[in-house]
Short mmCIF file of C-alpha atoms in Angstrom, two decimals:
data_model
loop_
_atom_site.label_atom_id
_atom_site.label_comp_id
_atom_site.label_asym_id
_atom_site.label_seq_id
_atom_site.Cartn_x
_atom_site.Cartn_y
_atom_site.Cartn_z
CA MET V 286 -7.92 20.91 7.21
CA TRP V 287 -5.69 18.49 9.19
CA VAL V 288 -4.59 16.37 6.26
CA GLU V 289 -0.97 16.51 7.46
CA LYS V 290 -2.05 15.75 11.05
CA TRP V 291 -3.44 12.25 10.62
CA GLN V 292 -3.81 11.72 14.37
CA LEU V 293 -6.33 14.56 14.65
CA CYS V 294 -8.64 13.40 11.84
CA TRP V 295 -11.44 11.73 13.80
CA LEU V 296 -14.22 12.24 11.26
CA ASN V 297 -12.01 11.81 8.20
CA PRO V 298 -9.35 9.26 9.20
CA CYS V 299 -6.40 8.25 7.02
CA VAL V 300 -8.49 5.69 5.10
CA TRP V 301 -7.91 6.95 1.60
CA ALA V 302 -8.84 3.58 0.06
CA LEU V 303 -9.63 0.05 1.21
CA SER V 304 -8.54 -3.20 -0.41
CA ASP V 305 -11.15 -5.72 -1.55
CA ASP V 306 -8.74 -8.48 -2.53
CA PHE V 307 -6.19 -8.29 0.25
CA SER V 308 -6.14 -7.20 3.88
CA ASN V 309 -6.29 -3.75 5.52
CA PHE V 310 -4.71 -4.59 8.87
CA ARG V 311 -1.98 -1.94 8.73
CA LEU V 312 -4.46 0.78 7.84
CA PHE V 313 -6.92 -0.25 10.55
CA ARG V 314 -4.11 -0.25 13.12
CA SER V 315 -3.45 3.42 12.39
CA VAL V 316 -7.14 4.27 12.64
CA ALA V 317 -7.49 2.33 15.90
CA TYR V 318 -4.41 4.02 17.36
CA MET V 319 -5.70 7.46 16.40
CA ARG V 320 -9.14 6.73 17.91
CA LEU V 321 -7.64 5.39 21.14
CA THR V 322 -5.48 8.53 21.43
CA TRP V 323 -8.59 10.66 21.07
CA LEU V 324 -10.63 8.53 23.47
CA ALA V 325 -7.98 8.76 26.17
CA GLY V 326 -7.85 12.55 25.77
CA LEU V 327 -11.64 12.96 25.73
CA ALA V 328 -12.03 10.67 28.72
CA GLY V 329 -9.46 12.78 30.57
CA VAL V 330 -11.35 15.99 29.72
CA TRP V 331 -14.61 14.35 30.82
CA ALA V 332 -12.99 13.27 34.11
CA VAL V 333 -11.87 16.86 34.78
CA SER V 334 -15.37 18.16 33.98
CA TYR V 335 -16.82 15.55 36.35
CA LEU V 336 -14.63 16.94 39.14
CA CYS V 337 -16.06 20.41 38.48
CA ILE V 338 -19.73 19.43 38.90
CA ARG V 339 -21.20 22.07 41.19
CA GLN V 340 -22.02 20.87 44.71
CA TYR V 341 -22.62 22.28 48.19
CA GLY V 342 -23.53 25.64 46.69
CA LYS V 343 -20.03 26.24 45.34
CA GLY V 344 -18.92 27.18 41.84
CA ALA V 345 -16.91 25.05 39.43
CA PHE V 346 -13.53 25.76 41.03
CA GLY V 347 -14.84 25.38 44.57
CA SER V 348 -16.44 22.07 43.64
CA LEU V 349 -13.15 20.99 42.00
CA ALA V 350 -11.29 21.77 45.23
CA ARG V 351 -13.67 19.53 47.19
CA SER V 352 -13.69 16.72 44.58
CA ILE V 353 -9.91 16.34 44.43
CA ARG V 354 -9.83 15.45 48.10
CA ARG V 355 -10.46 11.91 46.92
CA VAL V 356 -7.06 11.55 45.33
CA TYR V 357 -7.90 8.74 42.95
CA ARG V 358 -10.26 11.01 40.99
CA PRO V 359 -7.72 13.63 39.82
CA VAL V 360 -5.14 10.86 39.41
CA ILE V 361 -7.43 9.08 36.91
CA ALA V 362 -7.99 12.34 34.99
CA ALA V 363 -4.27 13.14 34.94
CA VAL V 364 -3.34 9.61 33.85
CA LEU V 365 -5.85 9.69 30.98
CA LEU V 366 -4.61 13.07 29.75
CA ALA V 367 -0.99 12.00 30.10
CA CYS V 368 -1.65 8.76 28.20
CA SER V 369 -3.26 10.72 25.38
CA GLY V 370 -0.34 13.13 25.20
CA VAL V 371 2.27 10.38 25.27
CA ALA V 372 0.35 8.37 22.65
CA TYR V 373 0.23 11.41 20.38
CA VAL V 374 3.92 12.27 20.70
CA ALA V 375 5.28 8.71 20.71
CA GLN V 376 3.06 7.22 18.00
CA PRO V 377 4.72 4.18 16.33
CA MET V 378 2.95 4.35 12.96
CA VAL V 379 4.65 7.19 11.07
CA ASP V 380 8.30 8.25 10.96
CA ASN V 381 9.93 11.69 11.18
CA SER V 382 11.21 11.94 7.60
CA ASN V 383 12.42 15.32 6.39
CA PRO V 384 9.39 17.09 4.88
CA ASP V 385 11.65 18.52 2.15
CA GLN V 386 11.05 16.10 -0.72
CA MET V 387 14.11 17.46 -2.55
CA ALA V 388 16.53 16.49 0.24
CA MET V 389 19.09 13.94 -1.00
CA THR V 390 21.47 13.68 1.97
CA PHE V 391 21.76 9.90 1.93
CA TYR V 392 22.24 9.75 -1.84
CA GLU V 393 24.98 12.38 -1.78
CA MET V 394 27.24 10.50 0.63
CA ALA V 395 30.81 9.98 -0.61
CA TYR V 396 31.88 6.39 -1.22
CA LEU V 397 34.52 4.95 1.06
CA ASP V 398 38.07 4.80 -0.28
CA GLY V 399 39.52 1.31 -0.49
CA VAL V 400 36.35 -0.60 0.50
CA ILE V 401 34.13 -2.65 -1.83
CA CYS V 402 31.16 -4.92 -1.18
CA THR V 403 31.48 -8.38 -2.72
CA GLY V 404 28.08 -9.74 -1.68
CA ARG V 405 25.26 -9.65 0.79
CA SER V 406 22.48 -11.88 2.10
CA ALA V 407 19.48 -11.73 4.44
CA GLN V 408 17.05 -14.06 6.16
CA VAL V 409 13.70 -12.37 6.79
CA PHE V 410 10.91 -13.51 9.13
CA PRO V 411 7.70 -11.44 9.00
CA ASP V 412 5.23 -11.92 11.86
CA ILE V 413 1.83 -11.71 10.20
CA SER V 414 -0.05 -11.59 13.53
CA ASP V 415 1.38 -8.26 14.71
CA GLY V 416 2.78 -6.80 11.47
CA THR V 417 6.41 -6.85 12.55
CA VAL V 418 9.59 -8.07 10.85
CA ARG V 419 12.77 -9.60 12.16
CA GLY V 420 15.79 -10.64 10.18
CA LYS V 421 19.52 -11.16 9.96
CA ALA V 422 21.61 -9.46 7.28
CA SER V 423 25.18 -10.23 6.22
CA TYR V 424 27.60 -8.15 4.11
CA SER V 425 31.00 -9.16 2.70
CA PHE V 426 33.62 -6.39 2.38
CA GLU V 427 37.14 -6.13 1.04
CA ASN V 428 39.04 -3.40 2.85
CA SER V 429 42.25 -2.70 0.91
CA SER V 430 42.93 0.39 3.02
CA ARG V 431 43.58 -1.79 6.10
CA GLN V 432 42.12 1.07 8.18
CA GLU V 433 38.97 1.42 10.24
CA GLN V 434 36.11 2.58 8.04
CA ARG V 435 32.63 3.93 8.80
CA VAL V 436 30.04 2.12 6.68
CA ALA V 437 26.57 3.66 6.30
CA PHE V 438 23.22 1.90 5.85
CA GLY V 439 19.65 3.10 5.43
CA VAL V 440 17.29 1.39 7.89
CA THR V 441 13.52 1.62 8.18
CA PRO V 442 12.37 3.76 11.12
CA GLY V 443 10.77 1.48 13.68
CA TYR V 444 13.45 -1.19 13.36
CA THR V 445 15.88 -1.90 16.20
CA ILE V 446 19.41 -2.90 15.18
CA SER V 447 21.24 -5.37 17.42
CA ASN V 448 24.09 -7.89 17.60
CA VAL V 449 26.29 -6.10 15.04
CA GLN V 450 29.45 -8.15 14.49
CA ALA V 451 32.44 -8.06 12.15
CA ASN V 452 34.17 -11.42 11.77
CA SER V 453 32.17 -12.65 14.80
CA GLU V 454 33.34 -9.79 17.04
CA ALA V 455 31.13 -6.95 18.27
CA VAL V 456 31.77 -3.59 16.62
CA PRO V 457 30.52 -0.06 17.41
CA PHE V 458 27.43 1.21 15.63
CA SER V 459 24.89 4.02 15.93
CA VAL V 460 21.51 4.97 14.46
CA GLY V 461 20.98 8.69 13.87
CA ASP V 462 17.85 10.70 14.60
CA TYR V 463 17.70 12.29 11.13
CA GLN V 464 15.32 10.51 8.72
CA GLU V 465 14.85 10.94 4.99
CA PHE V 466 12.53 9.17 2.58
CA ASN V 467 11.51 6.65 5.25
CA GLU V 468 15.07 5.76 6.18
CA ALA V 469 17.31 6.47 9.18
CA LEU V 470 21.11 6.40 9.03
CA LEU V 471 22.89 3.42 10.57
CA GLU V 472 26.69 3.75 10.81
CA VAL V 473 28.97 0.80 11.62
CA THR V 474 32.71 0.91 12.26
CA LEU V 475 34.57 -1.75 10.28
CA PRO V 476 37.87 -3.04 11.71
CA ALA V 477 41.21 -2.53 9.97
CA LYS V 478 41.19 -5.94 8.27
CA ALA V 479 41.36 -6.99 4.64
CA GLN V 480 38.37 -9.36 4.60
CA ILE V 481 35.31 -8.53 6.69
CA GLU V 482 32.05 -10.40 7.15
CA LEU V 483 29.59 -7.99 8.78
CA THR V 484 26.38 -9.36 10.31
CA MET V 485 23.53 -7.65 12.09
CA GLU V 486 20.04 -8.42 13.35
CA TYR V 487 17.04 -6.15 12.96
CA SER V 488 13.45 -6.26 14.16
CA GLY V 489 10.44 -4.05 14.68
CA PHE V 490 7.28 -2.52 13.28
CA PRO V 491 8.05 -0.65 10.02
CA ARG V 492 6.86 2.94 10.13
CA GLU V 493 5.53 4.73 7.07
CA ASN V 494 6.76 8.01 5.61
CA ARG V 495 5.13 10.95 7.39
CA ASN V 496 4.97 12.85 4.09
CA LEU V 497 2.43 10.21 2.99
CA SER V 498 0.68 9.91 6.35
CA SER V 499 -2.76 10.52 4.87
CA ASP V 500 -2.22 7.56 2.48
CA GLN V 501 -1.18 4.89 4.94
CA GLY V 502 -1.45 1.15 4.31
CA ASN V 503 1.46 0.33 1.99
CA ALA V 504 3.49 -1.31 4.76
CA GLU V 505 0.97 -4.15 4.92
CA ILE V 506 2.13 -7.37 6.60
CA SER V 507 -0.60 -9.98 6.91
CA GLY V 508 -1.49 -13.55 6.05
CA THR V 509 -2.85 -12.59 2.62
CA TYR V 510 -0.45 -9.82 1.55
CA LEU V 511 2.84 -8.17 2.34
CA GLN V 512 5.02 -5.61 0.65
CA LEU V 513 8.63 -5.13 1.79
CA GLU V 514 10.67 -2.50 -0.02
CA ASN V 515 14.42 -1.84 0.14
CA ALA V 516 15.37 -0.93 3.74
CA THR V 517 12.20 -2.59 5.04
CA LEU V 518 13.45 -5.87 3.59
CA SER V 519 17.02 -5.48 4.93
CA PRO V 520 19.34 -2.54 5.76
CA ARG V 521 20.34 -0.77 2.53
CA LEU V 522 24.05 -0.14 1.91
CA LEU V 523 24.74 3.52 1.11
CA ASN V 524 28.43 4.41 0.81
CA VAL V 525 30.33 1.36 -0.47
CA LEU V 526 30.92 0.58 -4.14
CA PRO V 527 30.41 -2.95 -5.50
CA ASP V 528 32.84 -5.21 -7.27
CA GLU V 529 32.21 -6.19 -10.89
CA ASN V 530 29.25 -8.37 -9.83
CA ILE V 531 27.16 -5.38 -8.63
CA TYR V 532 26.32 -6.48 -5.06
CA PRO V 533 25.36 -10.16 -5.60
CA THR V 534 22.56 -10.94 -3.16
CA LYS V 535 20.98 -14.06 -1.66
CA MET V 536 17.63 -13.54 0.02
CA GLU V 537 15.40 -15.82 2.08
CA ILE V 538 11.98 -15.19 3.58
CA THR V 539 9.73 -17.48 5.62
CA LEU V 540 5.99 -17.10 4.97
CA PRO V 541 2.72 -18.96 5.60
CA ALA V 542 2.32 -21.84 3.15
CA SER V 543 -0.66 -20.11 1.48
CA MET V 544 1.46 -17.14 0.36
CA VAL V 545 3.53 -16.85 -2.82
CA ALA V 546 6.77 -14.80 -2.76
CA ILE V 547 7.30 -12.58 -5.84
CA PRO V 548 10.52 -10.56 -6.07
CA PHE V 549 9.84 -7.40 -8.07
CA GLY V 550 12.20 -7.63 -11.02
CA SER V 551 13.71 -10.44 -13.03
CA SER V 552 14.63 -12.61 -10.02
CA ARG V 553 12.63 -15.75 -9.35
CA ALA V 554 11.86 -17.11 -5.88
CA GLU V 555 11.82 -20.85 -5.26
CA VAL V 556 10.67 -22.81 -2.23
CA ALA V 557 13.81 -23.86 -0.35
CA ALA V 558 12.13 -25.59 2.60
CA GLU V 559 8.70 -26.50 3.99
CA HIS V 560 8.24 -26.48 7.76
CA GLU V 561 5.95 -28.39 10.11
CA ASN V 562 4.44 -25.17 11.48
CA GLY V 563 2.72 -24.50 8.13
CA THR V 564 5.32 -22.12 6.68
CA LYS V 565 7.65 -22.18 3.70
CA THR V 566 11.05 -20.61 3.18
CA TRP V 567 11.50 -18.95 -0.21
CA ARG V 568 14.92 -18.20 -1.67
CA TRP V 569 16.05 -16.01 -4.59
CA ASP V 570 19.16 -14.34 -6.00
CA ASP V 571 19.36 -10.67 -6.84
CA ILE V 572 21.78 -7.80 -7.33
CA GLY V 573 21.87 -4.28 -5.93
CA THR V 574 21.71 -2.64 -2.51
CA GLY V 575 17.93 -2.88 -2.11
CA GLY V 576 15.06 -4.90 -3.50
CA ILE V 577 11.28 -5.16 -3.42
CA LEU V 578 9.24 -8.20 -2.48
CA TYR V 579 5.52 -8.78 -2.90
CA ALA V 580 3.88 -11.80 -1.36
CA GLY V 581 0.31 -12.88 -0.91
CA ASP V 582 -2.44 -15.35 -1.60
CA TYR V 583 -1.88 -15.13 -5.36
CA ILE V 584 -3.02 -17.12 -8.36
CA ARG V 585 -0.55 -17.28 -11.23
CA GLU V 586 -1.42 -17.70 -14.91
CA ASN V 587 1.28 -18.27 -17.53
CA ILE V 588 0.52 -16.59 -20.84
CA GLN V 589 2.59 -16.72 -24.03
CA ALA V 590 2.35 -13.46 -25.95
CA GLY V 591 4.55 -11.03 -27.87
CA GLY V 592 7.50 -13.42 -27.76
CA MET V 593 7.42 -13.36 -23.96
CA ASN V 594 6.22 -15.55 -21.15
CA ILE V 595 3.81 -13.41 -19.13
CA GLU V 596 3.49 -14.44 -15.48
CA PHE V 597 0.19 -12.93 -14.41
CA TYR V 598 -0.32 -12.79 -10.62
CA TYR V 599 -3.61 -11.71 -9.06
CA GLY V 600 -5.30 -12.17 -5.69
CA ARG V 601 -7.33 -15.31 -5.12
CA LYS V 602 -10.34 -13.22 -4.06
CA HIS V 603 -10.25 -11.55 -7.47
CA GLN V 604 -10.40 -14.80 -9.41
CA GLU V 605 -14.11 -14.61 -10.25
CA ILE V 606 -13.79 -11.09 -11.66
CA MET V 607 -10.72 -12.03 -13.69
CA GLU V 608 -12.59 -14.97 -15.18
CA GLN V 609 -15.61 -12.79 -16.00
CA VAL V 610 -13.48 -10.37 -18.04
CA ASN V 611 -11.42 -13.15 -19.68
CA ALA V 612 -8.28 -11.62 -18.20
CA ALA V 613 -5.83 -14.13 -19.70
CA ASP V 614 -7.19 -13.55 -23.22
CA ALA V 615 -7.10 -9.78 -22.72
CA VAL V 616 -3.47 -9.91 -21.60
CA ARG V 617 -2.57 -11.99 -24.64
CA ASP V 618 -4.43 -9.71 -27.08
CA VAL V 619 -2.94 -6.51 -25.67
CA VAL V 620 0.64 -7.78 -25.52
CA GLU V 621 0.46 -9.23 -29.04
CA TYR V 622 -1.04 -6.05 -30.49
CA CYS V 623 1.12 -3.49 -28.72
CA THR V 624 4.33 -5.43 -29.22
CA ALA V 625 3.66 -5.77 -32.94
CA HIS V 626 2.62 -2.13 -33.40
CA TYR V 627 4.85 -0.25 -30.94
CA GLY V 628 7.58 -2.59 -29.74
CA LYS V 629 8.49 -4.58 -26.66
CA LEU V 630 8.27 -3.04 -23.24
CA SER V 631 11.64 -1.71 -22.17
CA PHE V 632 11.21 -3.04 -18.64
CA SER V 633 10.67 -6.66 -19.71
CA ASN V 634 13.82 -8.74 -19.63
CA GLY V 635 13.16 -10.04 -23.16
CA GLU V 636 11.81 -13.44 -22.18
CA THR V 637 9.63 -13.05 -19.07
CA LEU V 638 7.44 -10.28 -17.72
CA LYS V 639 5.69 -10.46 -14.35
CA LEU V 640 2.37 -8.65 -14.16
CA ILE V 641 1.58 -8.34 -10.45
CA GLN V 642 -1.70 -7.12 -9.01
CA SER V 643 -0.85 -5.08 -5.93
CA ARG V 644 -2.94 -4.07 -2.98
CA ILE V 645 -4.52 -0.69 -3.79
CA ALA V 646 -1.64 1.76 -4.03
CA GLY V 647 -2.81 4.71 -6.14
CA GLY V 648 -0.89 3.71 -9.25
CA GLY V 649 1.59 1.29 -10.72
CA TYR V 650 5.24 1.24 -11.70
CA ALA V 651 7.65 -0.98 -13.58
CA ALA V 652 11.22 -2.27 -13.38
CA ASP V 653 13.36 -4.77 -15.23
CA GLY V 654 11.21 -7.87 -15.71
CA ALA V 655 8.14 -6.80 -13.74
CA SER V 656 5.24 -4.38 -13.73
CA LEU V 657 2.67 -3.56 -11.08
CA LEU V 658 -1.08 -3.45 -11.71
CA ASP V 659 -3.00 -1.46 -9.11
CA GLU V 660 -5.97 -3.31 -7.59
CA ALA V 661 -8.06 -0.15 -8.01
CA ASP V 662 -7.88 -0.50 -11.80
CA PHE V 663 -9.65 -3.87 -11.68
CA THR V 664 -12.49 -3.31 -9.23
CA ILE V 665 -16.06 -3.75 -10.44
CA ALA V 666 -16.51 0.04 -10.39
CA SER V 667 -13.47 0.59 -12.61
CA LEU V 668 -14.33 -2.25 -14.97
CA ARG V 669 -17.78 -0.72 -15.48
CA ASP V 670 -16.35 2.70 -16.32
CA THR V 671 -17.65 3.17 -19.87
CA SER V 672 -15.15 5.95 -20.56
CA LYS V 673 -12.49 3.22 -20.68
CA GLY V 674 -14.45 0.63 -22.65
CA SER V 675 -18.00 -0.43 -23.37
CA VAL V 676 -17.81 -3.68 -21.37
CA PRO V 677 -15.59 -4.84 -18.46
CA GLY V 678 -13.32 -6.90 -20.71
CA GLU V 679 -12.48 -3.82 -22.76
CA THR V 680 -11.78 -1.81 -19.62
CA PHE V 681 -9.32 -4.52 -18.64
CA ILE V 682 -7.69 -4.06 -22.05
CA HIS V 683 -7.52 -0.31 -21.37
CA GLU V 684 -5.67 -0.81 -18.07
CA LEU V 685 -3.19 -3.20 -19.67
CA VAL V 686 -2.47 -0.74 -22.50
CA HIS V 687 -1.16 1.58 -19.78
CA GLN V 688 1.87 -0.70 -19.68
CA TRP V 689 2.84 1.01 -22.96
CA TRP V 690 1.28 4.46 -22.55
CA GLY V 691 1.81 5.46 -18.94
CA LEU V 692 4.58 3.13 -17.80
CA GLY V 693 6.54 2.21 -20.91
CA ASN V 694 6.31 5.90 -21.84
CA MET V 695 5.56 8.25 -18.98
CA PHE V 696 3.41 11.38 -19.09
CA ASP V 697 3.70 14.45 -16.90
CA ILE V 698 0.78 15.64 -14.77
CA PRO V 699 -1.82 16.94 -17.27
CA GLU V 700 -2.31 20.68 -17.61
CA PRO V 701 -5.84 21.72 -16.51
CA ASP V 702 -6.65 23.15 -19.94
CA SER V 703 -5.00 20.40 -22.02
CA PRO V 704 -6.46 17.03 -23.07
CA TRP V 705 -2.97 15.53 -23.51
CA SER V 706 -2.29 12.66 -21.09
CA ALA V 707 -1.63 8.93 -21.01
CA GLU V 708 -5.39 8.37 -21.08
CA GLY V 709 -5.85 9.76 -24.58
CA LEU V 710 -3.32 7.43 -26.22
CA THR V 711 -4.54 4.52 -24.09
CA VAL V 712 -8.17 5.01 -25.14
CA TYR V 713 -7.14 5.38 -28.79
CA THR V 714 -5.06 2.18 -28.63
CA THR V 715 -7.92 0.35 -26.91
CA TYR V 716 -10.19 1.43 -29.77
CA ARG V 717 -7.72 0.09 -32.33
CA ILE V 718 -7.46 -3.26 -30.49
CA VAL V 719 -11.23 -3.55 -30.18
CA LYS V 720 -11.61 -2.66 -33.86
CA GLU V 721 -9.25 -5.50 -34.76
CA LEU V 722 -11.01 -7.94 -32.42
CA TYR V 723 -14.68 -7.10 -33.01
CA GLY V 724 -14.82 -5.21 -36.29
CA GLU V 725 -15.10 -1.65 -37.56
CA GLU V 726 -18.85 -1.31 -36.99
CA TYR V 727 -18.56 -2.29 -33.32
CA ALA V 728 -15.66 0.13 -32.76
CA GLN V 729 -17.54 2.94 -34.53
CA THR V 730 -20.66 2.47 -32.40
CA HIS V 731 -19.04 1.91 -29.01
CA TYR V 732 -16.09 4.27 -29.30
CA ILE V 733 -16.12 6.95 -32.01
CA ASP V 734 -19.84 7.74 -31.78
CA GLN V 735 -19.64 7.91 -27.97
CA TRP V 736 -16.60 10.20 -28.11
CA LYS V 737 -18.40 12.56 -30.47
CA GLN V 738 -21.53 12.64 -28.32
CA GLU V 739 -19.55 13.38 -25.18
CA VAL V 740 -17.54 16.13 -26.88
CA ASP V 741 -20.74 17.71 -28.21
CA ASP V 742 -22.23 17.60 -24.72
CA TYR V 743 -19.02 19.12 -23.32
CA TYR V 744 -19.20 22.19 -25.52
CA LEU V 745 -22.89 22.60 -24.67
CA ASN V 746 -22.15 22.45 -20.95
CA PHE V 747 -23.28 25.59 -19.15
CA TYR V 748 -20.05 26.01 -17.20
CA VAL V 749 -17.90 25.55 -20.31
CA ARG V 750 -19.87 28.29 -22.10
CA HIS V 751 -19.96 30.51 -18.99
CA PRO V 752 -16.80 29.80 -16.95
CA LYS V 753 -17.36 32.87 -14.76
CA TYR V 754 -20.24 31.04 -13.05
CA LEU V 755 -18.01 28.06 -12.32
CA ASP V 756 -15.72 30.36 -10.34
CA MET V 757 -18.67 31.41 -8.17
CA LEU V 758 -19.35 27.88 -6.91
CA PRO V 759 -18.02 26.47 -3.60
CA GLU V 760 -14.56 24.98 -3.96
CA GLY V 761 -15.66 21.37 -3.53
CA GLU V 762 -18.37 21.62 -6.19
CA ARG V 763 -16.06 23.55 -8.52
CA LEU V 764 -13.39 20.85 -8.28
CA ARG V 765 -15.92 18.09 -8.89
CA ILE V 766 -17.21 19.75 -12.07
CA SER V 767 -13.71 20.70 -13.28
CA ASN V 768 -12.41 17.15 -12.77
CA SER V 769 -15.39 15.73 -14.63
CA LEU V 770 -14.88 18.09 -17.57
CA SER V 771 -11.12 17.47 -17.61
CA GLY V 772 -11.69 13.71 -17.63
CA MET V 773 -14.02 14.02 -20.62
CA ARG V 774 -11.36 15.89 -22.59
CA GLN V 775 -8.74 13.21 -21.87
CA TYR V 776 -11.01 10.22 -22.50
CA SER V 777 -13.06 11.54 -25.45
CA GLU V 778 -11.69 14.72 -27.01
CA MET V 779 -8.07 13.54 -27.18
CA PRO V 780 -8.92 10.21 -28.86
CA LEU V 781 -10.87 12.15 -31.50
CA LYS V 782 -7.85 14.40 -32.04
CA LEU V 783 -5.67 11.30 -32.40
CA LEU V 784 -8.15 9.87 -34.90
CA LYS V 785 -7.93 13.10 -36.88
CA ALA V 786 -4.12 12.96 -36.69
CA GLU V 787 -4.30 9.41 -38.02
CA GLN V 788 -6.20 10.63 -41.09
CA LEU V 789 -3.83 13.58 -41.63
CA VAL V 790 -0.62 11.53 -41.46
CA GLY V 791 -1.93 9.00 -43.98
CA GLY V 792 -3.88 6.30 -42.18
CA GLU V 793 -3.44 3.64 -39.51
CA GLU V 794 -0.10 2.27 -40.69
CA ALA V 795 1.45 5.74 -40.81
CA MET V 796 0.03 6.52 -37.36
CA ASP V 797 1.43 3.25 -36.01
CA GLN V 798 4.87 4.20 -37.30
CA VAL V 799 4.64 7.60 -35.61
CA LEU V 800 3.68 6.02 -32.30
CA ARG V 801 6.30 3.31 -32.66
CA ASP V 802 9.01 5.92 -33.18
CA LEU V 803 7.77 7.89 -30.16
CA PHE V 804 7.60 4.78 -28.00
CA ASN V 805 11.16 3.80 -28.90
CA ARG V 806 12.65 7.31 -28.87
CA GLU V 807 15.73 8.09 -26.80
CA ILE V 808 14.47 9.13 -23.37
CA ASP V 809 15.78 12.31 -21.77
CA PRO V 810 16.54 11.29 -18.15
CA ILE V 811 16.06 14.90 -16.97
CA TYR V 812 12.51 15.05 -18.37
CA PRO V 813 11.47 11.55 -19.45
CA TYR V 814 7.88 12.41 -20.30
CA LEU V 815 6.22 12.16 -23.71
CA THR V 816 4.86 15.63 -24.51
CA TYR V 817 2.15 16.91 -26.83
CA ASP V 818 4.75 18.98 -28.71
CA GLU V 819 6.80 15.82 -29.39
CA PHE V 820 3.70 14.08 -30.73
CA LEU V 821 2.75 17.01 -32.95
CA SER V 822 6.31 17.31 -34.23
CA ALA V 823 6.43 13.60 -35.06
CA CYS V 824 3.21 14.00 -37.04
CA ALA V 825 4.39 17.27 -38.68
CA LEU V 826 1.19 18.90 -37.41
CA THR V 827 0.18 21.88 -35.29
CA GLU V 828 -2.37 22.13 -32.49
CA GLU V 829 -4.67 24.00 -34.85
CA ASP V 830 -4.56 21.11 -37.33
CA LEU V 831 -6.23 18.88 -34.72
CA ASN V 832 -9.01 21.26 -33.74
CA LEU V 833 -12.35 19.49 -33.91
CA GLU V 834 -15.12 20.90 -36.06
#
């Protein structure tokens, strides 16, 4: 009931998921802070109740009047209650971002007239012991207006900005109270000069977006993992256009020697220096106003597949599991198959693709030259999920196929009564890969026969035949059953429908051409999702044509 009030959730704290392969320090800090806030408040209430213990034949208030004569007693109670109140109001974990997720104030700012940015750089120094970051950022501007200009940056709430200088002279700046999408507005006054080198220092504990306060943990900074995104990495320029080089950027970060720095995208980080204190400085070039960096205790495997060099990064603690499921072979098989049948991933840069296992994040995403694999997809529990494959290695194949159906082509949130989702095409493609690898008989037994059995069981289910009784159940039980039934339709019924579509369009080759055309279709930026209607239209079929007997 207090999902939006994470500080009040004593019995159900904001631990939505824990990482097995990396650390959970940031998450545990929030839980500890919440518990300490509660303990201070409860101790204060207990202290007040202690003062009201009945004595000398007097009631609660009379006993309170006698007890407070010893001043230290009420002072202790007041201090505890005050500490709890201050801790609640001044919590440092979550920001005050606008709850309106449609607000776009920072993105709608007008660009300055006569000012362009010709480059930027930053040196970043995370402190893995206390989860803080400090850094120095530099921005080069050309000011053809020769007038004072007000430059705007997005900064991560929790950071303190200091020592702001233009051409080595201090200039006015301010940080506003309004916050949006985990950023506050920093404004700096540039002098009326043609060439300006702006520098600033920043430091602090990065706060997380309050709109995601029940899913904390992404801002992890530890000795085994860190994730720094956009304004968390360095202040993000908002209202200045670039020159023709699109904000050329030089980044540096100093990390423990055991950690590997991985810029998310096509950039490549190289070790620039090794230090006697057991740290290394990594350096990379980039473009743009932001940037995302992952770093951790990673193992990297280089895999040649689909005409690309796949750089596969996964946590060292996960090495045994990856070896058990023959991860490198699975990556190679999936990339070769899907590239040949559907085409290259649009977010690969043509030659290299980074596949990065992240700390558990609730999903993955992709950008030019890189794609994220959620740790949750490769846990033992997930790899033993027979709805995705009969053995762990096949489940690994399933998760990799999502690079094509789910990331390479996105799907909208599934309708409750529809089996259409990324899962259906992913399961079907997994079946086709397994059929090619292990033979038709194996695929028939471990995929098609299981789908048919599960669909038959679905339509025999009591609550499917009598939905009115499902509505009578408590909400929690109703959701559990509904989610289970919905999952079956996506993982079993939809693959059978796709198999039937394959037969109706003329076989596997014809089906591959349909999917290839859909995968490479022109994406509508307003609604970029692959829909069931688009699939049916490409097959020249109707929903009724795919009804199962």
